[in-house]
Amino acid sequence: PEVITVQELANRMAERGADVIKALMRMGVMATITQNIDTDTAELIVTEFGHRAHRVSEADVEVGVKGDVDRDEDLSPRPPVVTVMGHVDHGKTSLLDALRHTDVASREAGGITQHIGAYQVQLASGSRITFIDTPGHAAFTEMRARGANVTDVVVLVVAADDGVMPQTVEAIQHAKAAEVPIIIAINKCDLPGAKPDRVRQELLQHGLVVEAMGGDVLDVEVSAKTGKGLDKLEENILLQAEILELKANPARTAEGVVVEAKLERGRGSVATMLVQRGTLKVGDIVVAGSEWGRVRALVNDRGQNVESAGPATPVEVLGLNATPLAGDEFSVVESEARAREITEFRQRKKREAQVAQSARGSLEQMFKQI
Ligand code: GTP
Ligand code: MG
């Protein structure tokens, strides 16, 4: 049946039946607790409650999982999403620059990556790899932790002259927690003080056993400066990606994650988004976290305007009414009314949480005074 009762829906969301009925009323649907509603309405409600709908069949609405399931025959291969992690100054941005034959690092203030950048590299073979750069500063641990969750493969950059450092260990832990395969890039091998074997030894102490030591972790000696080993690094990434059989449905409404977002003078809210499934198009209505907007323009990682962005493509999105948060999920919805409904609900929830928080605070104050 393409229906679900109000009670069952409430159960699956772990919400009160009465609250579901109220939400239905706000949508103009009058229903009792035992009444059936169709799956489209159910999905709306699920989103309204801040859950993600997961439609297994037309009739089946699961809760708390991402999107609805695509059919196998709709899936096509997609590029791997690779997050570059490592200790401060070990050469993450330089390595990406070398791979892109561009020079982002030199344009950064003080040479420290201040945000998560996202780029796509097109190889001579025609294969593409999507890279996410992460800042090495300790304060960005949180963001980096999030990075690991959109990631198919982690490239762990370790400077051959410096070895395994605290943030190297942190990155290993994030990658392991997210169960993402790690490829080691032993960087700065052009330096006279480079000791790649010492790096392998140190990695061993953290449970990463490279091939030369009888393990299955791929490692490459590279230099962002001379370009040494870069082709082998790309080869290893593609090898790893092949094993993962990465696929997505490009022909559906887009979903993905906000990698970063900022307010720019003259451009308004600019959000870098990574499309995970579907194709994002100019004119689409996007909900990202508690913000929404109609996509006014899409700009690729080379600064060019594009009409659309498919799976595993990072793209700058212009047109949101405000800036969402890094790590927010986004999805395309069918109407402005729907977008408003969802974001107003989320903003209300946020306000309620804040009010509850401050109420708790003032109660504690009171008890202290008694
Ligand atoms: P954060 O973003 O601050 O964490 O640093 P990062 O890991 O992105 O390092 P970045 O690419 O900014 O490089 C740090 C310094 O190391 C710069 O001065 C680079 O020129 C230098 N460097 C990076 N790769 C190499 C390399 O392969 N060889 C040599 N000799 N220097 C390198
Ligand atoms: Mg950097």
CSV table of N, CA and C in Angstrom, one decimal, residues 115-116 258-265 267-272 316-318 320 322-326:
chain,number,residue,atom,x,y,z
A,115,HIS,N,40.2,27.8,5.2
A,115,HIS,CA,38.9,27.2,5.0
A,115,HIS,C,39.1,25.8,4.3
A,116,ILE,N,38.1,25.1,4.1
A,116,ILE,CA,38.1,23.9,3.3
A,116,ILE,C,37.9,24.3,1.9
A,258,VAL,N,27.4,21.0,2.5
A,258,VAL,CA,28.0,22.3,2.4
A,258,VAL,C,29.4,22.1,2.9
A,259,VAL,N,30.4,22.4,2.1
A,259,VAL,CA,31.8,22.3,2.5
A,259,VAL,C,32.3,23.6,3.3
A,260,GLU,N,31.8,24.7,2.8
A,260,GLU,CA,32.1,26.0,3.5
A,260,GLU,C,31.1,27.0,3.0
A,261,ALA,N,30.9,28.1,3.7
A,261,ALA,CA,30.0,29.1,3.3
A,261,ALA,C,30.4,30.4,3.9
A,262,LYS,N,30.3,31.5,3.1
A,262,LYS,CA,30.7,32.8,3.6
A,262,LYS,C,29.9,33.9,2.9
A,263,LEU,N,29.8,35.1,3.5
A,263,LEU,CA,29.2,36.2,3.0
A,263,LEU,C,30.2,37.0,2.2
A,264,GLU,N,30.0,37.3,0.9
A,264,GLU,CA,31.0,38.0,0.2
A,264,GLU,C,30.3,39.3,-0.3
A,265,ARG,N,31.1,40.4,-0.2
A,265,ARG,CA,30.6,41.7,-0.7
A,265,ARG,C,30.3,41.6,-2.2
A,267,ARG,N,28.4,39.6,-3.7
A,267,ARG,CA,28.0,38.3,-4.2
A,267,ARG,C,26.9,37.7,-3.3
A,268,GLY,N,26.9,38.2,-2.1
A,268,GLY,CA,25.9,37.7,-1.1
A,268,GLY,C,26.5,36.4,-0.5
A,269,SER,N,25.6,35.5,-0.2
A,269,SER,CA,26.0,34.2,0.4
A,269,SER,C,26.6,33.3,-0.6
A,270,VAL,N,27.8,32.9,-0.3
A,270,VAL,CA,28.5,32.0,-1.3
A,270,VAL,C,28.8,30.7,-0.5
A,271,ALA,N,28.2,29.6,-1.0
A,271,ALA,CA,28.4,28.4,-0.3
A,271,ALA,C,29.1,27.4,-1.3
A,272,THR,N,30.2,26.8,-0.8
A,272,THR,CA,30.8,25.7,-1.6
A,272,THR,C,30.2,24.4,-1.2
A,316,GLU,N,30.6,26.3,-6.3
A,316,GLU,CA,30.1,27.5,-5.5
A,316,GLU,C,28.7,27.8,-5.9
A,317,VAL,N,27.9,27.9,-4.9
A,317,VAL,CA,26.5,28.2,-5.1
A,317,VAL,C,26.1,29.6,-4.7
A,318,LEU,N,25.6,30.4,-5.6
A,318,LEU,CA,25.1,31.8,-5.2
A,318,LEU,C,23.6,31.8,-5.3
A,320,LEU,N,21.6,31.8,-2.1
A,320,LEU,CA,21.0,31.5,-0.8
A,320,LEU,C,20.7,32.7,-0.1
A,322,ALA,N,20.9,33.3,3.1
A,322,ALA,CA,21.8,33.5,4.2
A,322,ALA,C,22.9,32.4,4.1
A,323,THR,N,23.9,32.4,4.9
A,323,THR,CA,24.9,31.4,4.8
A,323,THR,C,24.6,30.2,5.7
A,324,PRO,N,24.6,29.0,5.2
A,324,PRO,CA,24.5,27.8,6.0
A,324,PRO,C,25.8,27.5,6.7
A,325,LEU,N,25.8,26.5,7.4
A,325,LEU,CA,27.1,26.1,8.2
A,325,LEU,C,27.8,25.0,7.4
A,326,ALA,N,29.1,25.1,7.5
A,326,ALA,CA,29.9,24.0,7.0
A,326,ALA,C,29.5,22.7,7.6
